[in-house]
mmCIF file of C-alpha atoms in Angstrom:
data_model
loop_
_atom_site.group_PDB
_atom_site.id
_atom_site.type_symbol
_atom_site.label_atom_id
_atom_site.label_comp_id
_atom_site.label_asym_id
_atom_site.label_seq_id
_atom_site.Cartn_x
_atom_site.Cartn_y
_atom_site.Cartn_z
ATOM 1 C CA UNK A 394 -40.981 -16.401 2.537
ATOM 2 C CA UNK A 395 -41.822 -19.911 1.455
ATOM 3 C CA UNK A 396 -39.354 -22.771 1.503
ATOM 4 C CA UNK A 397 -37.452 -23.967 -1.546
ATOM 5 C CA UNK A 398 -34.978 -26.818 -1.769
ATOM 6 C CA UNK A 399 -33.433 -25.822 -5.098
ATOM 7 C CA UNK A 400 -29.666 -25.842 -5.469
ATOM 8 C CA UNK A 401 -28.019 -22.566 -4.426
ATOM 9 C CA UNK A 402 -26.868 -21.946 -8.005
ATOM 10 C CA UNK A 403 -30.460 -21.946 -9.196
ATOM 11 C CA UNK A 404 -32.083 -23.635 -12.138
ATOM 12 C CA UNK A 405 -34.261 -22.880 -15.112
ATOM 13 C CA UNK A 406 -36.794 -21.167 -12.848
ATOM 14 C CA UNK A 407 -34.248 -18.433 -12.055
ATOM 15 C CA UNK A 408 -33.828 -19.084 -8.335
ATOM 16 C CA UNK A 409 -30.255 -19.030 -7.051
ATOM 17 C CA UNK A 410 -28.268 -18.071 -3.968
ATOM 18 C CA UNK A 411 -27.256 -14.468 -3.408
ATOM 19 C CA UNK A 412 -23.594 -15.266 -4.003
ATOM 20 C CA UNK A 413 -24.142 -16.500 -7.572
ATOM 21 C CA UNK A 414 -26.764 -13.835 -8.287
ATOM 22 C CA UNK A 415 -24.556 -10.953 -7.124
ATOM 23 C CA UNK A 416 -21.470 -12.351 -8.874
ATOM 24 C CA UNK A 417 -23.273 -12.251 -12.219
ATOM 25 C CA UNK A 418 -24.990 -8.914 -11.536
ATOM 26 C CA UNK A 419 -21.748 -7.175 -10.570
ATOM 27 C CA UNK A 420 -19.076 -8.863 -12.667
ATOM 28 C CA UNK A 421 -20.842 -10.700 -15.504
ATOM 29 C CA UNK A 422 -20.519 -9.644 -19.123
ATOM 30 C CA UNK A 423 -23.119 -6.887 -18.592
ATOM 31 C CA UNK A 424 -22.499 -6.426 -14.874
ATOM 32 C CA UNK A 425 -22.641 -3.225 -12.884
ATOM 33 C CA UNK A 426 -18.863 -2.903 -12.513
ATOM 34 C CA UNK A 427 -18.303 -3.185 -16.255
ATOM 35 C CA UNK A 428 -20.470 -0.152 -17.005
ATOM 36 C CA UNK A 429 -18.603 2.838 -18.501
ATOM 37 C CA UNK A 430 -19.456 5.350 -15.759
ATOM 38 C CA UNK A 431 -17.706 3.295 -13.086
ATOM 39 C CA UNK A 432 -18.465 3.324 -9.347
ATOM 40 C CA UNK A 433 -18.064 7.117 -9.088
ATOM 41 C CA UNK A 434 -21.199 7.466 -11.195
ATOM 42 C CA UNK A 435 -23.267 5.890 -8.441
ATOM 43 C CA UNK A 436 -21.722 6.391 -5.005
ATOM 44 C CA UNK A 437 -19.118 8.430 -3.163
ATOM 45 C CA UNK A 438 -16.133 6.738 -1.564
ATOM 46 C CA UNK A 439 -13.271 8.244 0.425
ATOM 47 C CA UNK A 440 -11.257 8.322 -2.802
ATOM 48 C CA UNK A 441 -13.852 10.542 -4.463
ATOM 49 C CA UNK A 442 -14.501 12.670 -1.367
ATOM 50 C CA UNK A 443 -11.088 14.314 -1.294
ATOM 51 C CA UNK A 444 -7.553 14.092 -2.722
ATOM 52 C CA UNK A 445 -6.464 14.046 0.917
ATOM 53 C CA UNK A 446 -7.290 10.341 1.008
ATOM 54 C CA UNK A 447 -4.813 9.546 -1.771
ATOM 55 C CA UNK A 448 -2.223 11.706 -0.036
ATOM 56 C CA UNK A 449 -2.741 9.758 3.182
ATOM 57 C CA UNK A 450 -2.313 6.464 1.321
ATOM 58 C CA UNK A 451 0.841 7.873 -0.289
ATOM 59 C CA UNK A 452 2.113 8.758 3.200
ATOM 60 C CA UNK A 453 1.372 5.219 4.328
ATOM 61 C CA UNK A 454 3.273 3.876 1.309
ATOM 62 C CA UNK A 455 6.180 6.064 2.400
ATOM 63 C CA UNK A 456 6.136 4.431 5.816
ATOM 64 C CA UNK A 457 6.066 0.996 4.217
ATOM 65 C CA UNK A 458 9.027 2.060 2.064
ATOM 66 C CA UNK A 459 10.963 2.998 5.212
ATOM 67 C CA UNK A 460 10.058 -0.282 6.922
ATOM 68 C CA UNK A 461 11.309 -2.176 3.866
ATOM 69 C CA UNK A 462 14.613 -0.298 3.776
ATOM 70 C CA UNK A 463 13.833 1.647 0.585
ATOM 71 C CA UNK A 464 13.875 -1.209 -1.956
ATOM 72 C CA UNK A 465 14.909 -0.635 -5.569
ATOM 73 C CA UNK A 466 11.340 -1.475 -6.628
ATOM 74 C CA UNK A 467 8.474 -0.486 -4.333
ATOM 75 C CA UNK A 468 5.064 -1.925 -5.195
ATOM 76 C CA UNK A 469 1.709 -0.209 -4.767
ATOM 77 C CA UNK A 470 -1.317 -2.336 -5.670
ATOM 78 C CA UNK A 471 -4.777 -0.743 -5.764
ATOM 79 C CA UNK A 472 -7.380 -3.499 -5.401
ATOM 80 C CA UNK A 473 -10.823 -2.907 -6.963
ATOM 81 C CA UNK A 474 -9.385 0.182 -8.585
ATOM 82 C CA UNK A 475 -12.581 1.503 -10.170
ATOM 83 C CA UNK A 476 -11.287 3.819 -12.845
ATOM 84 C CA UNK A 477 -7.817 4.202 -11.319
ATOM 85 C CA UNK A 478 -8.546 7.304 -9.262
ATOM 86 C CA UNK A 479 -6.667 6.173 -6.147
ATOM 87 C CA UNK A 480 -3.714 4.749 -8.068
ATOM 88 C CA UNK A 481 -3.307 8.002 -9.985
ATOM 89 C CA UNK A 482 -3.733 10.114 -6.843
ATOM 90 C CA UNK A 483 -1.135 8.148 -4.893
ATOM 91 C CA UNK A 484 1.369 8.310 -7.741
ATOM 92 C CA UNK A 485 0.889 12.079 -8.016
ATOM 93 C CA UNK A 486 1.330 12.553 -4.254
ATOM 94 C CA UNK A 487 4.591 10.616 -3.907
ATOM 95 C CA UNK A 488 7.915 12.444 -3.637
ATOM 96 C CA UNK A 489 9.788 12.260 -6.934
ATOM 97 C CA UNK A 490 12.465 9.928 -5.589
ATOM 98 C CA UNK A 491 9.881 7.471 -4.263
ATOM 99 C CA UNK A 492 7.708 7.713 -7.376
ATOM 100 C CA UNK A 493 10.713 6.826 -9.529
ATOM 101 C CA UNK A 494 11.056 3.518 -7.651
ATOM 102 C CA UNK A 495 7.354 2.749 -7.364
ATOM 103 C CA UNK A 496 5.583 0.196 -9.554
ATOM 104 C CA UNK A 497 1.874 1.054 -9.468
ATOM 105 C CA UNK A 498 -0.652 -1.601 -10.433
ATOM 106 C CA UNK A 499 -4.423 -1.260 -10.505
ATOM 107 C CA UNK A 500 -6.501 -4.432 -10.185
ATOM 108 C CA UNK A 501 -9.928 -4.245 -11.803
ATOM 109 C CA UNK A 502 -12.088 -6.421 -14.071
ATOM 110 C CA UNK A 503 -13.373 -3.471 -16.099
ATOM 111 C CA UNK A 504 -11.376 -2.288 -19.106
ATOM 112 C CA UNK A 505 -8.518 0.143 -18.597
ATOM 113 C CA UNK A 506 -9.897 3.697 -18.738
ATOM 114 C CA UNK A 507 -8.702 6.020 -21.469
ATOM 115 C CA UNK A 508 -6.207 8.629 -20.403
ATOM 116 C CA UNK A 509 -4.929 6.814 -17.319
ATOM 117 C CA UNK A 510 -1.286 7.566 -16.475
ATOM 118 C CA UNK A 511 0.863 5.226 -18.583
ATOM 119 C CA UNK A 512 2.947 4.342 -15.514
ATOM 120 C CA UNK A 513 -0.032 2.503 -13.982
ATOM 121 C CA UNK A 514 -0.307 -1.148 -14.969
ATOM 122 C CA UNK A 515 -3.860 -2.499 -15.319
ATOM 123 C CA UNK A 516 -4.402 -6.077 -14.138
ATOM 124 C CA UNK A 517 -7.444 -8.390 -13.814
ATOM 125 C CA UNK A 518 -6.099 -10.016 -10.624
ATOM 126 C CA UNK A 519 -3.581 -9.137 -7.906
ATOM 127 C CA UNK A 520 0.100 -9.864 -8.587
ATOM 128 C CA UNK A 521 2.191 -12.350 -6.642
ATOM 129 C CA UNK A 522 5.477 -11.795 -4.842
ATOM 130 C CA UNK A 523 5.045 -8.025 -4.447
ATOM 131 C CA UNK A 524 7.052 -5.896 -1.999
ATOM 132 C CA UNK A 525 5.222 -2.832 -0.761
ATOM 133 C CA UNK A 526 1.600 -1.848 -0.064
ATOM 134 C CA UNK A 527 -1.573 -3.597 -1.221
ATOM 135 C CA UNK A 528 -4.555 -1.316 -0.587
ATOM 136 C CA UNK A 529 -8.157 -2.508 -0.960
ATOM 137 C CA UNK A 530 -10.622 0.348 -0.538
ATOM 138 C CA UNK A 531 -14.234 -0.892 -0.561
ATOM 139 C CA UNK A 532 -13.355 -4.175 -2.242
ATOM 140 C CA UNK A 533 -14.415 -6.823 0.269
ATOM 141 C CA UNK A 534 -17.974 -5.482 0.585
ATOM 142 C CA UNK A 535 -18.404 -6.325 -3.110
ATOM 143 C CA UNK A 536 -17.099 -9.885 -2.821
ATOM 144 C CA UNK A 537 -20.445 -11.725 -3.147
ATOM 145 C CA UNK A 538 -21.640 -13.871 -0.251
ATOM 146 C CA UNK A 539 -24.540 -16.134 0.564
ATOM 147 C CA UNK A 540 -27.348 -14.816 2.767
ATOM 148 C CA UNK A 541 -28.923 -16.972 5.464
ATOM 149 C CA UNK A 542 -32.262 -16.527 7.237
ATOM 150 C CA UNK A 543 -33.801 -18.361 10.174
ATOM 151 C CA UNK A 544 -37.062 -20.085 9.226
ATOM 152 C CA UNK A 545 -40.183 -20.649 11.360
ATOM 153 C CA UNK A 546 -38.677 -23.839 12.810
ATOM 154 C CA UNK A 547 -35.482 -22.083 13.909
ATOM 155 C CA UNK A 548 -33.275 -23.449 11.113
ATOM 156 C CA UNK A 549 -30.839 -21.205 9.214
ATOM 157 C CA UNK A 550 -31.525 -21.578 5.494
ATOM 158 C CA UNK A 551 -29.962 -20.101 2.383
ATOM 159 C CA UNK A 552 -31.882 -17.234 0.820
ATOM 160 C CA UNK A 553 -32.590 -17.681 -2.885
ATOM 161 C CA UNK A 554 -33.323 -14.743 -5.165
ATOM 162 C CA UNK A 555 -34.486 -13.945 -8.704
ATOM 163 C CA UNK A 556 -33.370 -11.087 -10.950
ATOM 164 C CA UNK A 557 -36.293 -8.941 -9.813
ATOM 165 C CA UNK A 558 -35.233 -9.239 -6.159
ATOM 166 C CA UNK A 559 -37.958 -11.687 -5.127
ATOM 167 C CA UNK A 560 -36.639 -13.984 -2.393
ATOM 168 C CA UNK A 561 -37.522 -17.370 -0.938
ATOM 169 C CA UNK A 562 -35.826 -19.771 1.444
ATOM 170 C CA UNK A 563 -33.679 -22.608 0.144
ATOM 171 C CA UNK A 564 -32.044 -25.546 1.869
ATOM 172 C CA UNK A 565 -30.431 -25.480 5.301
ATOM 173 C CA UNK A 566 -26.988 -23.907 5.599
ATOM 174 C CA UNK A 567 -24.450 -26.734 5.820
ATOM 175 C CA UNK A 568 -20.781 -27.616 5.638
ATOM 176 C CA UNK A 569 -18.175 -24.861 5.696
ATOM 177 C CA UNK A 570 -20.844 -22.132 5.573
ATOM 178 C CA UNK A 571 -22.542 -23.537 8.675
ATOM 179 C CA UNK A 572 -19.191 -23.719 10.460
ATOM 180 C CA UNK A 573 -18.487 -20.084 9.530
ATOM 181 C CA UNK A 574 -21.862 -18.969 10.892
ATOM 182 C CA UNK A 575 -21.334 -20.851 14.148
ATOM 183 C CA UNK A 576 -17.926 -19.220 14.636
ATOM 184 C CA UNK A 577 -18.453 -15.715 13.316
ATOM 185 C CA UNK A 578 -22.189 -14.912 13.122
ATOM 186 C CA UNK A 579 -24.148 -17.285 15.361
ATOM 187 C CA UNK A 580 -27.896 -17.032 14.751
ATOM 188 C CA UNK A 581 -30.410 -17.782 17.483
ATOM 189 C CA UNK A 582 -33.560 -19.656 16.565
ATOM 190 C CA UNK A 583 -35.622 -16.459 16.218
ATOM 191 C CA UNK A 584 -37.427 -16.541 12.828
ATOM 192 C CA UNK A 585 -36.441 -13.787 10.422
ATOM 193 C CA UNK A 586 -32.911 -13.181 11.702
ATOM 194 C CA UNK A 587 -30.438 -12.893 8.822
ATOM 195 C CA UNK A 588 -26.709 -13.094 8.279
ATOM 196 C CA UNK A 589 -24.289 -12.672 5.406
ATOM 197 C CA UNK A 590 -21.891 -15.628 5.274
ATOM 198 C CA UNK A 591 -18.519 -13.940 4.864
ATOM 199 C CA UNK A 592 -16.390 -17.005 4.155
ATOM 200 C CA UNK A 593 -15.673 -16.005 0.493
ATOM 201 C CA UNK A 594 -14.342 -12.672 1.742
ATOM 202 C CA UNK A 595 -12.035 -14.356 4.236
ATOM 203 C CA UNK A 596 -10.693 -16.501 1.406
ATOM 204 C CA UNK A 597 -10.356 -13.571 -1.017
ATOM 205 C CA UNK A 598 -8.464 -11.524 1.561
ATOM 206 C CA UNK A 599 -6.164 -14.411 2.439
ATOM 207 C CA UNK A 600 -5.391 -14.915 -1.267
ATOM 208 C CA UNK A 601 -4.612 -11.216 -1.771
ATOM 209 C CA UNK A 602 -2.401 -11.075 1.321
ATOM 210 C CA UNK A 603 -0.661 -14.233 0.117
ATOM 211 C CA UNK A 604 0.596 -12.267 -2.885
ATOM 212 C CA UNK A 605 2.587 -9.897 -0.651
ATOM 213 C CA UNK A 606 6.116 -11.161 0.016
ATOM 214 C CA UNK A 607 6.991 -8.225 2.303
ATOM 215 C CA UNK A 608 5.063 -5.127 3.217
ATOM 216 C CA UNK A 609 1.542 -4.238 4.285
ATOM 217 C CA UNK A 610 -1.945 -5.166 3.099
ATOM 218 C CA UNK A 611 -4.846 -2.881 4.045
ATOM 219 C CA UNK A 612 -8.580 -3.438 3.598
ATOM 220 C CA UNK A 613 -10.937 -0.498 4.148
ATOM 221 C CA UNK A 614 -14.705 -1.006 4.392
ATOM 222 C CA UNK A 615 -17.837 -0.503 6.431
ATOM 223 C CA UNK A 616 -17.439 -3.293 8.948
ATOM 224 C CA UNK A 617 -18.775 -4.993 12.060
ATOM 225 C CA UNK A 618 -17.447 -7.463 14.594
ATOM 226 C CA UNK A 619 -18.913 -10.571 16.197
ATOM 227 C CA UNK A 620 -20.108 -8.486 19.152
ATOM 228 C CA UNK A 621 -21.973 -6.009 16.939
ATOM 229 C CA UNK A 622 -23.434 -8.051 14.072
ATOM 230 C CA UNK A 623 -26.684 -6.474 12.783
ATOM 231 C CA UNK A 624 -29.612 -8.841 13.455
ATOM 232 C CA UNK A 625 -31.065 -8.588 9.942
ATOM 233 C CA UNK A 626 -27.865 -8.221 7.938
ATOM 234 C CA UNK A 627 -26.747 -5.290 5.789
ATOM 235 C CA UNK A 628 -27.355 -6.373 2.191
ATOM 236 C CA UNK A 629 -28.345 -3.349 0.116
ATOM 237 C CA UNK A 630 -27.991 -1.661 -3.260
ATOM 238 C CA UNK A 631 -26.745 1.701 -4.532
ATOM 239 C CA UNK A 632 -27.584 3.421 -7.781
ATOM 240 C CA UNK A 633 -27.134 7.017 -8.956
ATOM 241 C CA UNK A 634 -26.174 8.238 -5.497
ATOM 242 C CA UNK A 635 -29.067 6.617 -3.658
ATOM 243 C CA UNK A 636 -29.517 3.513 -1.575
ATOM 244 C CA UNK A 637 -31.877 1.096 -3.300
ATOM 245 C CA UNK A 638 -33.205 -2.420 -3.052
ATOM 246 C CA UNK A 639 -30.433 -4.879 -3.984
ATOM 247 C CA UNK A 640 -31.651 -6.084 -7.376
ATOM 248 C CA UNK A 641 -29.332 -8.692 -8.951
ATOM 249 C CA UNK A 642 -30.001 -7.530 -12.503
ATOM 250 C CA UNK A 643 -26.893 -5.394 -13.128
ATOM 251 C CA UNK A 644 -28.715 -2.112 -12.508
ATOM 252 C CA UNK A 645 -27.130 -1.306 -9.140
ATOM 253 C CA UNK A 646 -24.246 -1.988 -6.827
ATOM 254 C CA UNK A 647 -24.874 -4.846 -4.389
ATOM 255 C CA UNK A 648 -22.996 -4.551 -1.132
ATOM 256 C CA UNK A 649 -22.946 -5.807 2.441
ATOM 257 C CA UNK A 650 -20.791 -4.719 5.350
ATOM 258 C CA UNK A 651 -17.728 -6.816 6.111
ATOM 259 C CA UNK A 652 -17.139 -9.115 9.091
ATOM 260 C CA UNK A 653 -13.640 -7.686 9.346
ATOM 261 C CA UNK A 654 -12.662 -9.678 12.421
ATOM 262 C CA UNK A 655 -13.314 -12.891 10.487
ATOM 263 C CA UNK A 656 -11.110 -11.712 7.605
ATOM 264 C CA UNK A 657 -8.142 -10.800 9.815
ATOM 265 C CA UNK A 658 -5.171 -13.145 9.611
ATOM 266 C CA UNK A 659 -2.679 -13.686 12.466
ATOM 267 C CA UNK A 660 -0.877 -10.428 13.189
ATOM 268 C CA UNK A 661 -3.628 -8.272 11.703
ATOM 269 C CA UNK A 662 -5.446 -5.514 13.551
ATOM 270 C CA UNK A 663 -8.391 -3.229 12.912
ATOM 271 C CA UNK A 664 -8.979 0.425 13.708
ATOM 272 C CA UNK A 665 -11.462 3.111 12.633
ATOM 273 C CA UNK A 666 -10.639 5.178 9.574
ATOM 274 C CA UNK A 667 -10.579 8.348 11.642
ATOM 275 C CA UNK A 668 -7.732 6.971 13.768
ATOM 276 C CA UNK A 669 -5.798 5.679 10.757
ATOM 277 C CA UNK A 670 -6.056 8.978 8.892
ATOM 278 C CA UNK A 671 -5.153 11.043 11.944
ATOM 279 C CA UNK A 672 -2.053 8.885 12.374
ATOM 280 C CA UNK A 673 -1.210 9.833 8.774
ATOM 281 C CA UNK A 674 -1.670 13.561 9.392
ATOM 282 C CA UNK A 675 -5.302 14.036 8.275
ATOM 283 C CA UNK A 676 -6.823 15.811 11.293
ATOM 284 C CA UNK A 677 -9.547 18.143 10.057
ATOM 285 C CA UNK A 678 -8.201 20.977 12.250
ATOM 286 C CA UNK A 679 -9.327 24.441 11.156
ATOM 287 C CA UNK A 680 -6.580 26.907 10.144
ATOM 288 C CA UNK A 681 -5.837 29.774 12.550
ATOM 289 C CA UNK A 682 -7.919 32.872 11.983
ATOM 290 C CA UNK A 683 -4.759 34.962 11.826
ATOM 291 C CA UNK A 684 -4.022 33.355 8.469
ATOM 292 C CA UNK A 685 -7.189 34.979 7.091
ATOM 293 C CA UNK A 686 -5.668 38.428 7.512
ATOM 294 C CA UNK A 687 -2.093 37.588 6.482
ATOM 295 C CA UNK A 688 -2.887 35.324 3.511
ATOM 296 C CA UNK A 689 -6.622 35.156 2.690
ATOM 297 C CA UNK A 690 -6.185 32.799 -0.278
ATOM 298 C CA UNK A 691 -4.162 30.342 1.787
ATOM 299 C CA UNK A 692 -6.780 30.528 4.538
ATOM 300 C CA UNK A 693 -9.566 29.631 2.109
ATOM 301 C CA UNK A 694 -7.557 26.688 0.764
ATOM 302 C CA UNK A 695 -6.746 25.475 4.268
ATOM 303 C CA UNK A 696 -10.372 25.820 5.321
ATOM 304 C CA UNK A 697 -11.545 23.756 2.350
ATOM 305 C CA UNK A 698 -8.936 21.098 3.132
ATOM 306 C CA UNK A 699 -10.080 21.000 6.762
ATOM 307 C CA UNK A 700 -13.657 20.439 5.611
ATOM 308 C CA UNK A 701 -12.598 17.552 3.394
ATOM 309 C CA UNK A 702 -10.566 16.028 6.222
ATOM 310 C CA UNK A 703 -13.550 16.353 8.535
ATOM 311 C CA UNK A 704 -15.698 14.415 6.054
ATOM 312 C CA UNK A 705 -13.118 11.634 5.805
ATOM 313 C CA UNK A 706 -12.958 11.268 9.599
ATOM 314 C CA UNK A 707 -16.562 12.052 10.571
ATOM 315 C CA UNK A 708 -18.379 9.792 13.069
ATOM 316 C CA UNK A 709 -21.479 8.310 11.486
ATOM 317 C CA UNK A 710 -19.890 8.587 8.049
ATOM 318 C CA UNK A 711 -16.599 7.803 6.359
ATOM 319 C CA UNK A 712 -14.740 7.989 9.659
ATOM 320 C CA UNK A 713 -16.568 4.844 10.791
ATOM 321 C CA UNK A 714 -14.990 2.705 8.090
ATOM 322 C CA UNK A 715 -12.807 -0.054 9.450
ATOM 323 C CA UNK A 716 -9.170 -0.444 8.414
ATOM 324 C CA UNK A 717 -7.715 -3.941 8.573
ATOM 325 C CA UNK A 718 -3.915 -3.729 8.691
ATOM 326 C CA UNK A 719 -1.991 -6.892 7.826
ATOM 327 C CA UNK A 720 1.812 -6.519 8.042
ATOM 328 C CA UNK A 721 3.787 -9.201 6.185
ATOM 329 C CA UNK A 722 7.391 -9.748 7.306
ATOM 330 C CA UNK A 723 7.755 -6.123 8.484
ATOM 331 C CA UNK A 724 6.749 -4.264 11.652
ATOM 332 C CA UNK A 725 3.364 -2.526 11.496
ATOM 333 C CA UNK A 726 4.221 0.738 9.680
ATOM 334 C CA UNK A 727 1.272 2.549 11.281
ATOM 335 C CA UNK A 728 1.960 1.450 14.849
ATOM 336 C CA UNK A 729 4.257 4.389 15.453
ATOM 337 C CA UNK A 730 1.852 6.858 13.839
#
C-alpha cells in the first residue's frame, strides 16, 4: 500500500476510512441491509439454523421475568432484527401467560416485513427505559469500525478504501482511536499488522444497555479478547452464502469479529455460546434408542432436534460465538443455569 493523508471520510477521489465506507455500504439508501431478501438470503445465523435458538432465548426471557418479579409489562427487544425471525420465534415459544405480558420490539433500519406478527413493534432504534431482555444477535459485528495497519516505519495508520475494495494507507491513528488501540489491541511495529478499532462498538453497546432500566442485555457474536487478537484482523464480506472480499459497494455484508472484552461494561461477563445454550437446556444429546422402537416418529423428531442443537453448540462453528451478558439492576439470570 502507498501512503495517503486524505481525511478519513474521503473526498472527491473516493478514498475514505472503512467506517464511513461500510456505514454507507450497509445502511445507506441502497445498502446491503435494506435489500428485500434480508440477511437470511446471504448467510446463516443461529436464528436461521434452528428454532431451538429462539426457544432458548425465550427460556432466558423467562428467567429474566422471574428475576424481575413478573412485571405487568415484560419487554423483549431484538436488536438488528433482520426480518423479525427471532422476535417472532421468541413470541411463539413463550408460555401464554408470559406472552400476554410481553411487549416485543424489533429494532431494524430496513422496512417492516409483510406478514410479521402484529404484536411485534418495528423500531429504527432501541427504546429507552425498558424492563426485560435486550438481545443483540450478530449486531455488533456490523457496527462499522476503522481499520488500522502498521506502515513500513512502524506507525499505525488508518486504512482508506474505495468502492471497488482498493486500499491505501491514510494518516496516523490519533486521539481516542489511538487510545483504544493502546488499551485493547496494541500493535507492535511490525509492518502489515492490522487491527479493527472497536471503539464505535463499545459506544453502541453502552448506548443500548443504557436503554435498559432493569433486566439483562445480551450481545452474541464471533469474538476475540485482548490475549487472542488476530494479527491481521478479521474484516471480511459475505454474499449468497459465501465468504467474499469486503467490497463497500452494497453488494455484500461487511463484518469483523468483535473485541467483546472491550465492549463489556462493569458487571458484564462473557461465555461461549455452547455454555450459554447448555445452561438453557440445549444440549445436543441424542435420544435413547429405546424410543425408536416405542415411538419411531418421536425418535426421528428428537434426533433431528439433537442435530440442530449440536450445530448451535459445535466447536469451530456456532458454538464458538461469544455471549456478553450485562445484568442491569438484577442478579445475573443465567448464573444459576
